[in-house]
Coordinates of C-alpha atoms in Angstrom, one line a residue:
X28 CA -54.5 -36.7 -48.7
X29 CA -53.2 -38.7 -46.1
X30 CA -49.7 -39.6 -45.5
X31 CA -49.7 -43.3 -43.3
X32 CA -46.3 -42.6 -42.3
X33 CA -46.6 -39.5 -40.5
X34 CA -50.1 -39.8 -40.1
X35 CA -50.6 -36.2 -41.2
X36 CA -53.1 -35.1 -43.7
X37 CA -52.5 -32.5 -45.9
X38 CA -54.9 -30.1 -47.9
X39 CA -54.1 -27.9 -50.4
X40 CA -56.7 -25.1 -50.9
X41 CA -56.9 -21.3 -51.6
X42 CA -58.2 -18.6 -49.5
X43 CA -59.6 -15.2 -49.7
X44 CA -57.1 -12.1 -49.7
X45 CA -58.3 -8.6 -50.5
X46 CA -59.2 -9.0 -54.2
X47 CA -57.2 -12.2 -55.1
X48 CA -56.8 -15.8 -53.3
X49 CA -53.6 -17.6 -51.9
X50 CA -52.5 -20.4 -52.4
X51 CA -51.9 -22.9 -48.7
X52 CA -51.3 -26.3 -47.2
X53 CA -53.1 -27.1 -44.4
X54 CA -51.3 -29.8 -41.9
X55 CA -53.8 -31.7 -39.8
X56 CA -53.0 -33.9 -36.7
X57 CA -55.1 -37.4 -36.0
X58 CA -57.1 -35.1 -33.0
X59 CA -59.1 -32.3 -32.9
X60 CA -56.6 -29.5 -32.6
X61 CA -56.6 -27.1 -29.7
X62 CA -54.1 -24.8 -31.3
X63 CA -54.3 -23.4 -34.8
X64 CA -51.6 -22.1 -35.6
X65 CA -50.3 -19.9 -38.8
X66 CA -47.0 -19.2 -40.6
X67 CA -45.9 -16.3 -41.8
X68 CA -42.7 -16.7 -44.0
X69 CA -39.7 -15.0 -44.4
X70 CA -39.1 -12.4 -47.3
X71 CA -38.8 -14.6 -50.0
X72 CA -39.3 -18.0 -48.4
X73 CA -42.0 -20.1 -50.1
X74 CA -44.2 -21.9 -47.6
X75 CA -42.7 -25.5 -48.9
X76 CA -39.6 -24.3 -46.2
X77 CA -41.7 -24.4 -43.8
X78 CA -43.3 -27.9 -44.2
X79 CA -41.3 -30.4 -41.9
X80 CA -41.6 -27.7 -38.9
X81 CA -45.6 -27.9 -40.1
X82 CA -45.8 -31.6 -40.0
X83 CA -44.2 -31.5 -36.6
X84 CA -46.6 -29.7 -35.2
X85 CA -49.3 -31.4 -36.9
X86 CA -47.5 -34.7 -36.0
X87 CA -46.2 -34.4 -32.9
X88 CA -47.9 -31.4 -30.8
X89 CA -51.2 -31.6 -32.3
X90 CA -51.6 -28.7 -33.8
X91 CA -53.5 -27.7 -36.7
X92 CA -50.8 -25.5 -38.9
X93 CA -51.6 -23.4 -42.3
X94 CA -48.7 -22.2 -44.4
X95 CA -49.4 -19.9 -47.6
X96 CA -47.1 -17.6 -50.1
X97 CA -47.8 -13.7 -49.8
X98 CA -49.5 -12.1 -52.7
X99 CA -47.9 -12.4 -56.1
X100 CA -45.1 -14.7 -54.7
X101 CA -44.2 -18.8 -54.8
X102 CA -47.4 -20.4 -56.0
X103 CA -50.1 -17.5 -54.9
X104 CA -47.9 -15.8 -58.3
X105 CA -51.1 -15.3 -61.0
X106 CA -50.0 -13.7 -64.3
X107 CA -46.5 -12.2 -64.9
X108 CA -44.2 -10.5 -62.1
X109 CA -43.9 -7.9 -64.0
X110 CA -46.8 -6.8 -64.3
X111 CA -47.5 -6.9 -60.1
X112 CA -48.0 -4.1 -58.2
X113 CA -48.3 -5.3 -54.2
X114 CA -46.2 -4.2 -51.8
X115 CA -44.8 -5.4 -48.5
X116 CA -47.1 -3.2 -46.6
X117 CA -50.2 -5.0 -48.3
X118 CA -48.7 -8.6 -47.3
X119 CA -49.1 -7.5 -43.6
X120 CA -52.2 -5.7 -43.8
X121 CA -54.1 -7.5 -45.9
X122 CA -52.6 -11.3 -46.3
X123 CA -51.2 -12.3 -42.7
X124 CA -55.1 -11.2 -41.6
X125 CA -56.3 -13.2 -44.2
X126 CA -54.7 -16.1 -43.3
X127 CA -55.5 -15.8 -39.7
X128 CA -59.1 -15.6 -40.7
X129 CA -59.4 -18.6 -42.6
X130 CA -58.0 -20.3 -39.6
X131 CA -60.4 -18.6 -37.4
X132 CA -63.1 -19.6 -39.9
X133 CA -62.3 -23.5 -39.8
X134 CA -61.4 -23.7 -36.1
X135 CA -63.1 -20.9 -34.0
X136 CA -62.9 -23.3 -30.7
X137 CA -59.3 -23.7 -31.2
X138 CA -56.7 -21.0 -29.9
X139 CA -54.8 -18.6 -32.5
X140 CA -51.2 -18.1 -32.7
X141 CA -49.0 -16.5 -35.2
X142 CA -45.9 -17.9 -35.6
X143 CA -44.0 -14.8 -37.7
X144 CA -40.7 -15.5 -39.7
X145 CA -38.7 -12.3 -40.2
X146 CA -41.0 -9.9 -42.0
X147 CA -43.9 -12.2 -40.8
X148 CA -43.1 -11.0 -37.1
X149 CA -41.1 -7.7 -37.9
X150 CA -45.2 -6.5 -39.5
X151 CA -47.1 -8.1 -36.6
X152 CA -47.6 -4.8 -34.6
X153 CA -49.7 -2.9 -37.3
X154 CA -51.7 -6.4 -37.8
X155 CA -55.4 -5.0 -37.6
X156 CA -56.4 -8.2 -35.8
X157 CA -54.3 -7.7 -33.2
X158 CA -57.3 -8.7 -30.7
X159 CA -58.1 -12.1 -32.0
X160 CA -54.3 -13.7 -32.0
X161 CA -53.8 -15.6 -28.4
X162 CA -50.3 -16.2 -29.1
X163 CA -47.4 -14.2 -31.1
X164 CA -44.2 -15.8 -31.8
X165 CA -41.6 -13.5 -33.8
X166 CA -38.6 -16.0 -35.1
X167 CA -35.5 -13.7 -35.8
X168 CA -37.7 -10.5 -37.1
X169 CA -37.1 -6.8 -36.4
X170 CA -36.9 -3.6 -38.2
X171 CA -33.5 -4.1 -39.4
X172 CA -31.5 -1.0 -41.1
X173 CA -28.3 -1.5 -43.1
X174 CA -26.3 0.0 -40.3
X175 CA -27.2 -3.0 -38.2
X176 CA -25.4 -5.4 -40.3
X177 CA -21.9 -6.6 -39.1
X178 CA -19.0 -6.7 -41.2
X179 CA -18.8 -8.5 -44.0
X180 CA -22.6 -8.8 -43.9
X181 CA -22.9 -5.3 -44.4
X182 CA -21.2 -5.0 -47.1
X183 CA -23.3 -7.5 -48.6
X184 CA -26.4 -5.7 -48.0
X185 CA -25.1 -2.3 -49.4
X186 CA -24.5 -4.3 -52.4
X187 CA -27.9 -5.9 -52.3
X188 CA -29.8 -1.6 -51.7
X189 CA -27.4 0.0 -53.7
X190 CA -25.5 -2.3 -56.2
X191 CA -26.3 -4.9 -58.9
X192 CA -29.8 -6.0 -57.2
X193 CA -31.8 -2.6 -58.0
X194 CA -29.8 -2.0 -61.5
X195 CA -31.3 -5.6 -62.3
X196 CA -34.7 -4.4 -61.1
X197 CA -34.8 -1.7 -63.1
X198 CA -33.8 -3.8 -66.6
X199 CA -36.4 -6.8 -65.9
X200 CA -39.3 -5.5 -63.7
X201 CA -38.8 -7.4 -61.0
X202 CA -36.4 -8.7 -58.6
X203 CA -34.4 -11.2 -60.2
X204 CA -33.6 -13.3 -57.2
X205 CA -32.8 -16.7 -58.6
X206 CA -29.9 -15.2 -60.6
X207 CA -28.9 -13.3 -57.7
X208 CA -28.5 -15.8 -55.5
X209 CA -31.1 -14.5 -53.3
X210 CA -33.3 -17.4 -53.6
X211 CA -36.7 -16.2 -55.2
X212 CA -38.1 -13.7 -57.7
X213 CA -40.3 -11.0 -55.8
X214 CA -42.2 -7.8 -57.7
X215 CA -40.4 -4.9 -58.1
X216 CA -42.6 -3.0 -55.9
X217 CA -41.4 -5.4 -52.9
X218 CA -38.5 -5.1 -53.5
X219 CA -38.7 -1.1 -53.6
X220 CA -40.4 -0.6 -50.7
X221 CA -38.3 -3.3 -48.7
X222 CA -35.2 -1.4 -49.6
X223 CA -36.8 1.9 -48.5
X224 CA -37.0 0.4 -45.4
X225 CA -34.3 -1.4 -44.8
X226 CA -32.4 2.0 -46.1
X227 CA -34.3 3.8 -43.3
X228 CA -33.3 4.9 -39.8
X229 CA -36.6 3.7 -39.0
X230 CA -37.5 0.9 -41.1
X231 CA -40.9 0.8 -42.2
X232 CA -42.4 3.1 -39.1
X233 CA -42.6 6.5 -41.2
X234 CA -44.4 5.0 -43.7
X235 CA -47.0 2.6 -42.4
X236 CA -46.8 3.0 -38.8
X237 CA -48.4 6.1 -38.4
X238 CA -51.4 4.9 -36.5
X239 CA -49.3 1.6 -34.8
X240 CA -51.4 0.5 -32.3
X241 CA -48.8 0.1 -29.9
X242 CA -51.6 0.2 -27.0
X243 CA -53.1 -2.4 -28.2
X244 CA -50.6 -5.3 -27.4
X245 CA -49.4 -3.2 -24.4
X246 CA -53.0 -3.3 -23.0
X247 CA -53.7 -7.2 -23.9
X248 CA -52.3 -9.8 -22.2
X249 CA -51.5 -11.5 -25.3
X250 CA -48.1 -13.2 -25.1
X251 CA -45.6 -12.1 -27.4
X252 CA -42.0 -13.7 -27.8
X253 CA -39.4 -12.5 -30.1
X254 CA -36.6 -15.2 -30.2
X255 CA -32.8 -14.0 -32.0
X256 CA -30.0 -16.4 -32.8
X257 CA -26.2 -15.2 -32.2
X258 CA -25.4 -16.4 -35.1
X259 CA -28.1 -14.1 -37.6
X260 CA -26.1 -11.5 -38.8
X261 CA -29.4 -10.2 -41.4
X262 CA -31.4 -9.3 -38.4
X263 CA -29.1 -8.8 -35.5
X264 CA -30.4 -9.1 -32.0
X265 CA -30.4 -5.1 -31.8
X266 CA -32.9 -5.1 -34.3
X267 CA -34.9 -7.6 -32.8
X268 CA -35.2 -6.1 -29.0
X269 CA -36.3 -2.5 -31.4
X270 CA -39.4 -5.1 -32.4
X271 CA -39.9 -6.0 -28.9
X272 CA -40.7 -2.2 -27.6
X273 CA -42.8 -2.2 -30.3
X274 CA -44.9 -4.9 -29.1
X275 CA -44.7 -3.5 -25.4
X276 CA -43.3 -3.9 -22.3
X277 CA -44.6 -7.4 -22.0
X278 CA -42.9 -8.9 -25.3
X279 CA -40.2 -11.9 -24.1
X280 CA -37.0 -11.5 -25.4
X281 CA -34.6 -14.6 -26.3
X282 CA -31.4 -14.9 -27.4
X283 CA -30.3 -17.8 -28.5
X284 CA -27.0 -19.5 -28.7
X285 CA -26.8 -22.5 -31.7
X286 CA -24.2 -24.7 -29.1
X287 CA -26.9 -25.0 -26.7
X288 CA -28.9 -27.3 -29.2
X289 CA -25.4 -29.0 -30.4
X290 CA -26.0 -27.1 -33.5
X291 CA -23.0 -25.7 -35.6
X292 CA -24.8 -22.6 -37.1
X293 CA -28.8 -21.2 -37.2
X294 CA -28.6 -17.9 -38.8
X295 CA -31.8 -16.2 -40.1
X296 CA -33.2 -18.6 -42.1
X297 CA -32.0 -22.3 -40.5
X298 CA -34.6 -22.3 -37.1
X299 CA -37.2 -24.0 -39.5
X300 CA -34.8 -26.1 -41.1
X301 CA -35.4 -29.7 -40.6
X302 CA -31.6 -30.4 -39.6
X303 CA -32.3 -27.6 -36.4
X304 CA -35.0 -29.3 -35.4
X305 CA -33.4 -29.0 -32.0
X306 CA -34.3 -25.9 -31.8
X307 CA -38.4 -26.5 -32.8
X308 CA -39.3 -27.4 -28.7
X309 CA -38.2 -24.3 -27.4
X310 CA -39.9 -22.2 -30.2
X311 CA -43.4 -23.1 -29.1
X312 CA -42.3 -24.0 -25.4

């Protein structure tokens, strides 16, 4: 469809992952698009979030941009949550590829960046198509462990690992998140395997970075920049400069202060909020 006033159009389709499909929106400028760029969401952020920052792209730096929910999650969900048994680990190695292929697959003239949200940046180093991305761009992602939390965050987060959230998994089969106040139902086996890590001295590392191919971005001259508010106290900048030696010696690092933008607050989650849009520019700059 087209919409006349922001002279975007839209398409809504579903795309190949592993053994299932996913469902995506696909923002389109007026111009052939010499960037195509995807979005990989936040832990438990459905790609609707992410829309205005989408249309901007679309809109205003003429980019084509593809958001998508992970398997089993926002509307790629088929059947019952409680009966689904993907993981975190099979979001980054098999869906953020996925989606990056499809992209490929419509525009191959067209350069490929990543744009990662929080797990969707924190994964990108054990991405398998490491070779074929011209551009990463981690948004307040990094192997975060509960010890990084400040106080009263932390406290929070114990809570969260070790307190009603995984009683509530165990009763229902699935993370509960609604009720919670944690904004969206995921599968239990997310959630297990997320609070694993996040449990972890090392995050998910022991587990599915065995064969990281660390070289790999250390040896390409792809550009990767990892950008951390002040402000985000679920990923800390700590957290996020342990992501950046992952991605090599070459990774940018930015920390960024919400008053430079005239901003009250960004935290994890508000840099793709439409009220931050301040902020959008320097993202992609």
């Amino acid at each position: 469809m087209l919409d006349a006033a922001q002279t975007v159009s839209t398409e809504d389709f579903r795309f190949p992952s592993g053994a299932g499909t996913l469902s995506a929106r696909l923002y389109l400028p007026t111009v052939a698009p010499r960037v195509a760029v995807v979005i990989h969401g936040a832990t438990g952020v459905p790609r609707d979030y992410y829309q205005h920052f989408a249309r901007w792209l679309a809109e205003v730096q003429g980019m084509a941009c593809l958001t998508y929910d992970y398997s089993d999650f926002g509307h790629s969900l088929n059947g019952s949550l409680k009966a689904s048994r993907v993981k975190m680990a099979d979001w980054a190695l098999i869906d953020m590829p996925a989606a990056r292929a499809e992209m490929r697959r419509r525009f191959p003239d067209a350069q490929q960046w990543s744009i990662g949200h929080s797990v969707g940046g924190m994964l990108g180093p054990i991405q398998p198509d490491i070779d074929q991305i011209d551009r990463m761009i981690c948004v307040c992602s990094g192997p975060v462990t509960v010890s990084d939390h400040p106080w009263p965050y932390r406290a929070l987060a114990l809570l969260f690992w070790y307190g009603h959230a995984p009683l509530a998994v165990k009763a229902l089969g699935y993370l509960p998140g609604k009720a919670l106040g944690f904004g969206a139902d995921l599968p239990a086996s997310v959630y297990w395997q997320w609070r694993r890590w996040c449990t972890a001295p090392r995050n998910y590392l022991p587990e599915i970075g065995v064969t990281l191919p660390e070289a790999l971005w250390a040896q390409s001259e792809t550009p990767v920049d990892l950008f951390t508010f002040e402000d985000d106290d679920l990923v800390p900048p700590a957290a996020v400069w342990r992501l950046a030696d992952l991605y090599g010696p070459h990774a940018r690092r930015h920390l960024l202060s919400p008053g430079e933008f005239g901003l009250p607050g960004v935290g994890h989650i508000g840099a793709f909020a439409r009220r931050n849009a301040a902020v959008w520019p320097r993202l992609i700059a």
